[in-house]
PDB file of C-alpha atoms in Angstrom:
ATOM      1  CA  MET A   1       1.471 -55.236  14.105  1.00 60.00           C
ATOM      2  CA  GLY A   2       1.461 -58.478  14.878  1.00 78.00           C
ATOM      3  CA  CYS A   3      -1.210 -61.061  15.863  1.00 85.00           C
ATOM      4  CA  SER A   4       0.553 -61.471  19.491  1.00 86.00           C
ATOM      5  CA  GLN A   5       0.335 -57.658  20.059  1.00 90.00           C
ATOM      6  CA  ILE A   6      -3.746 -57.758  19.420  1.00 90.00           C
ATOM      7  CA  ILE A   7      -4.335 -60.356  21.526  1.00 88.00           C
ATOM      8  CA  GLU A   8      -2.012 -58.770  24.251  1.00 90.00           C
ATOM      9  CA  VAL A   9      -3.672 -55.611  24.134  1.00 91.00           C
ATOM     10  CA  TYR A  10      -6.940 -57.437  23.870  1.00 89.00           C
ATOM     11  CA  GLU A  11      -6.307 -58.887  27.252  1.00 89.00           C
ATOM     12  CA  THR A  12      -4.722 -56.291  29.224  1.00 90.00           C
ATOM     13  CA  GLU A  13      -6.975 -53.306  28.134  1.00 90.00           C
ATOM     14  CA  ASP A  14     -10.873 -52.917  28.153  1.00 89.00           C
ATOM     15  CA  ILE A  15     -11.253 -52.665  24.767  1.00 90.00           C
ATOM     16  CA  SER A  16     -14.130 -53.816  22.073  1.00 91.00           C
ATOM     17  CA  ILE A  17     -13.434 -55.546  19.120  1.00 92.00           C
ATOM     18  CA  ARG A  18     -14.557 -52.819  16.741  1.00 94.00           C
ATOM     19  CA  LYS A  19     -12.381 -50.480  18.737  1.00 93.00           C
ATOM     20  CA  LEU A  20      -9.501 -52.804  18.576  1.00 92.00           C
ATOM     21  CA  ALA A  21      -9.891 -53.292  14.409  1.00 92.00           C
ATOM     22  CA  GLN A  22      -9.652 -49.426  14.219  1.00 93.00           C
ATOM     23  CA  ARG A  23      -6.439 -49.273  16.465  1.00 92.00           C
ATOM     24  CA  PHE A  24      -5.044 -52.056  14.239  1.00 91.00           C
ATOM     25  CA  GLN A  25      -6.393 -50.883  11.057  1.00 93.00           C
ATOM     26  CA  VAL A  26      -7.699 -54.371  10.529  1.00 93.00           C
ATOM     27  CA  ALA A  27     -11.014 -55.806   9.659  1.00 94.00           C
ATOM     28  CA  LYS A  28     -13.452 -56.321  12.640  1.00 94.00           C
ATOM     29  CA  SER A  29     -13.542 -60.334  11.245  1.00 93.00           C
ATOM     30  CA  PHE A  30     -10.110 -60.708  11.553  1.00 92.00           C
ATOM     31  CA  ILE A  31     -10.016 -59.614  15.093  1.00 92.00           C
ATOM     32  CA  GLN A  32     -13.057 -61.942  15.746  1.00 93.00           C
ATOM     33  CA  LYS A  33     -11.359 -64.955  14.027  1.00 91.00           C
ATOM     34  CA  LEU A  34      -8.130 -64.554  15.771  1.00 91.00           C
ATOM     35  CA  LEU A  35      -9.828 -64.184  19.150  1.00 90.00           C
ATOM     36  CA  LYS A  36     -11.729 -67.084  18.558  1.00 92.00           C
ATOM     37  CA  GLN A  37      -8.871 -69.194  17.124  1.00 90.00           C
ATOM     38  CA  TYR A  38      -6.705 -68.240  20.222  1.00 89.00           C
ATOM     39  CA  GLN A  39      -9.650 -69.050  22.632  1.00 89.00           C
ATOM     40  CA  GLU A  40     -10.405 -72.167  21.382  1.00 89.00           C
ATOM     41  CA  THR A  41      -6.364 -73.330  20.845  1.00 87.00           C
ATOM     42  CA  LYS A  42      -4.424 -70.765  22.515  1.00 86.00           C
ATOM     43  CA  ASP A  43      -2.132 -70.668  19.257  1.00 83.00           C
ATOM     44  CA  ILE A  44      -2.262 -67.847  16.592  1.00 83.00           C
ATOM     45  CA  SER A  45      -0.027 -69.180  13.803  1.00 81.00           C
ATOM     46  CA  PRO A  46      -1.758 -69.462  10.626  1.00 77.00           C
ATOM     47  CA  LYS A  47      -4.109 -72.598   9.986  1.00 75.00           C
ATOM     48  CA  ILE A  48      -2.930 -74.628   7.167  1.00 78.00           C
ATOM     49  CA  GLN A  49      -4.222 -73.883   3.536  1.00 78.00           C
ATOM     50  CA  GLY A  50      -6.131 -75.623   1.075  1.00 78.00           C
ATOM     51  CA  GLY A  51      -4.792 -78.894  -0.206  1.00 75.00           C
ATOM     52  CA  SER A  52      -6.474 -80.823  -2.962  1.00 75.00           C
ATOM     53  CA  PRO A  53      -8.656 -84.073  -1.870  1.00 75.00           C
ATOM     54  CA  PRO A  54      -7.327 -87.702  -2.288  1.00 72.00           C
ATOM     55  CA  THR A  55      -7.625 -88.831  -5.608  1.00 74.00           C
ATOM     56  CA  LYS A  56     -10.458 -91.391  -6.139  1.00 74.00           C
ATOM     57  CA  LEU A  57      -8.455 -94.071  -7.688  1.00 76.00           C
ATOM     58  CA  GLN A  58      -5.181 -95.304  -5.620  1.00 77.00           C
ATOM     59  CA  GLY A  59      -2.936 -98.232  -6.450  1.00 82.00           C
ATOM     60  CA  GLU A  60      -4.571-101.239  -7.431  1.00 83.00           C
ATOM     61  CA  GLN A  61      -7.676 -99.416  -8.863  1.00 82.00           C
ATOM     62  CA  LEU A  62      -5.175 -97.301 -11.153  1.00 81.00           C
ATOM     63  CA  ILE A  63      -3.758-100.613 -12.426  1.00 83.00           C
ATOM     64  CA  ALA A  64      -7.468-101.757 -13.223  1.00 84.00           C
ATOM     65  CA  LEU A  65      -8.154 -98.680 -15.102  1.00 84.00           C
ATOM     66  CA  ILE A  66      -4.926 -98.961 -17.149  1.00 83.00           C
ATOM     67  CA  GLU A  67      -5.455-102.852 -17.689  1.00 86.00           C
ATOM     68  CA  ILE A  68      -9.236-101.425 -18.874  1.00 86.00           C
ATOM     69  CA  ILE A  69      -8.087 -98.830 -20.976  1.00 84.00           C
ATOM     70  CA  GLU A  70      -5.647-101.113 -22.951  1.00 85.00           C
ATOM     71  CA  SER A  71      -7.801-104.006 -23.551  1.00 84.00           C
ATOM     72  CA  ASN A  72     -10.761-101.426 -24.522  1.00 80.00           C
ATOM     73  CA  ASN A  73      -8.567 -98.796 -26.725  1.00 76.00           C
ATOM     74  CA  ASP A  74     -11.470 -97.679 -28.730  1.00 79.00           C
ATOM     75  CA  ALA A  75     -13.837 -96.898 -25.790  1.00 82.00           C
ATOM     76  CA  THR A  76     -15.049 -93.584 -24.670  1.00 84.00           C
ATOM     77  CA  LEU A  77     -14.501 -91.736 -21.250  1.00 87.00           C
ATOM     78  CA  VAL A  78     -18.468 -92.957 -20.491  1.00 89.00           C
ATOM     79  CA  GLU A  79     -17.672 -96.429 -21.670  1.00 88.00           C
ATOM     80  CA  LEU A  80     -14.271 -96.467 -19.325  1.00 86.00           C
ATOM     81  CA  CYS A  81     -16.327 -95.143 -16.432  1.00 89.00           C
ATOM     82  CA  ASP A  82     -19.034 -97.829 -16.782  1.00 91.00           C
ATOM     83  CA  LEU A  83     -16.433-100.558 -17.075  1.00 88.00           C
ATOM     84  CA  LEU A  84     -14.307 -99.276 -14.044  1.00 85.00           C
ATOM     85  CA  GLN A  85     -17.321 -99.484 -12.054  1.00 88.00           C
ATOM     86  CA  GLU A  86     -17.878-102.799 -13.322  1.00 88.00           C
ATOM     87  CA  LYS A  87     -14.332-104.141 -12.312  1.00 84.00           C
ATOM     88  CA  THR A  88     -13.738-101.851  -8.955  1.00 84.00           C
ATOM     89  CA  GLY A  89     -16.977-100.714  -7.951  1.00 85.00           C
ATOM     90  CA  ILE A  90     -16.002 -96.799  -8.120  1.00 83.00           C
ATOM     91  CA  ARG A  91     -17.933 -94.734 -10.074  1.00 86.00           C
ATOM     92  CA  VAL A  92     -16.090 -91.603 -11.417  1.00 86.00           C
ATOM     93  CA  SER A  93     -17.695 -88.946 -13.905  1.00 85.00           C
ATOM     94  CA  ARG A  94     -16.756 -88.355 -17.608  1.00 89.00           C
ATOM     95  CA  SER A  95     -14.667 -85.547 -16.609  1.00 87.00           C
ATOM     96  CA  THR A  96     -12.435 -87.128 -14.087  1.00 85.00           C
ATOM     97  CA  MET A  97     -11.938 -89.973 -16.082  1.00 86.00           C
ATOM     98  CA  GLY A  98     -10.597 -87.489 -18.676  1.00 86.00           C
ATOM     99  CA  ARG A  99      -8.581 -85.927 -16.015  1.00 83.00           C
ATOM    100  CA  ILE A 100      -6.921 -89.284 -15.021  1.00 84.00           C
ATOM    101  CA  THR A 101      -6.598 -90.571 -18.533  1.00 84.00           C
ATOM    102  CA  LEU A 102      -4.657 -87.120 -19.367  1.00 85.00           C
ATOM    103  CA  GLN A 103      -2.522 -87.742 -16.615  1.00 82.00           C
ATOM    104  CA  LEU A 104      -1.749 -91.424 -17.489  1.00 81.00           C
ATOM    105  CA  ASN A 105      -1.174 -90.152 -21.398  1.00 80.00           C
ATOM    106  CA  TYR A 106      -3.891 -92.100 -22.816  1.00 77.00           C
ATOM    107  CA  SER A 107      -6.058 -90.533 -25.511  1.00 73.00           C
ATOM    108  CA  VAL A 108      -9.376 -91.769 -25.829  1.00 68.00           C
ATOM    109  CA  LYS A 109     -11.813 -91.589 -28.637  1.00 63.00           C
ATOM    110  CA  LYS A 110     -14.757 -89.228 -28.541  1.00 62.00           C
ATOM    111  CA  ASN A 111     -17.346 -91.065 -30.438  1.00 59.00           C
ATOM    112  CA  SER A 112     -19.734 -93.016 -28.495  1.00 54.00           C
ATOM    113  CA  SER A 113     -20.137 -96.639 -29.557  1.00 52.00           C
ATOM    114  CA  ARG A 114     -23.903 -95.738 -30.539  1.00 54.00           C
ATOM    115  CA  SER A 115     -22.441 -93.227 -32.975  1.00 51.00           C
ATOM    116  CA  ARG A 116     -19.896 -95.693 -34.081  1.00 52.00           C
ATOM    117  CA  LYS A 117     -22.530 -98.168 -34.893  1.00 56.00           C
ATOM    118  CA  ARG A 118     -24.660 -95.969 -36.607  1.00 53.00           C
ATOM    119  CA  LYS A 119     -22.003 -94.723 -38.858  1.00 53.00           C
ATOM    120  CA  ARG A 120     -21.250 -98.717 -39.448  1.00 54.00           C
ATOM    121  CA  LYS A 121     -24.688 -99.359 -40.307  1.00 55.00           C
ATOM    122  CA  SER A 122     -25.066 -96.225 -42.620  1.00 53.00           C
ATOM    123  CA  SER A 123     -21.824 -97.117 -44.217  1.00 53.00           C
ATOM    124  CA  GLU A 124     -22.746-100.822 -44.813  1.00 57.00           C
ATOM    125  CA  LYS A 125     -26.051 -99.617 -46.422  1.00 58.00           C
ATOM    126  CA  ALA A 126     -24.500 -97.590 -48.968  1.00 58.00           C
ATOM    127  CA  ILE A 127     -21.977-100.749 -50.030  1.00 58.00           C
TER     128      ILE A 127
END
């Protein structure tokens, strides 16, 4: 069974979409989508599937991020997001920053600056 056969039968015979689907043992929705695509484009080849969206950071922004990471090696992901936004105007989420740093093979501390300051103050009090 080929899609071209379905189109040929549809055009040559007086047959409903439901009967056509039963005849070729496919879903009615498949026939509807196939006919719609054929009527709009006169082409029944499969459409291109998926693909990932373009990355948010390109060339210069990626270089800027590397510079930020190297000059702030103790910054958290959230802090890196803030620094990147200040420098480039592009805002990325913490999880996106985590993926980017993994791809760049950089490790980032998990502690936030507030918790580091709290730890420093509590250790100073103990001394």
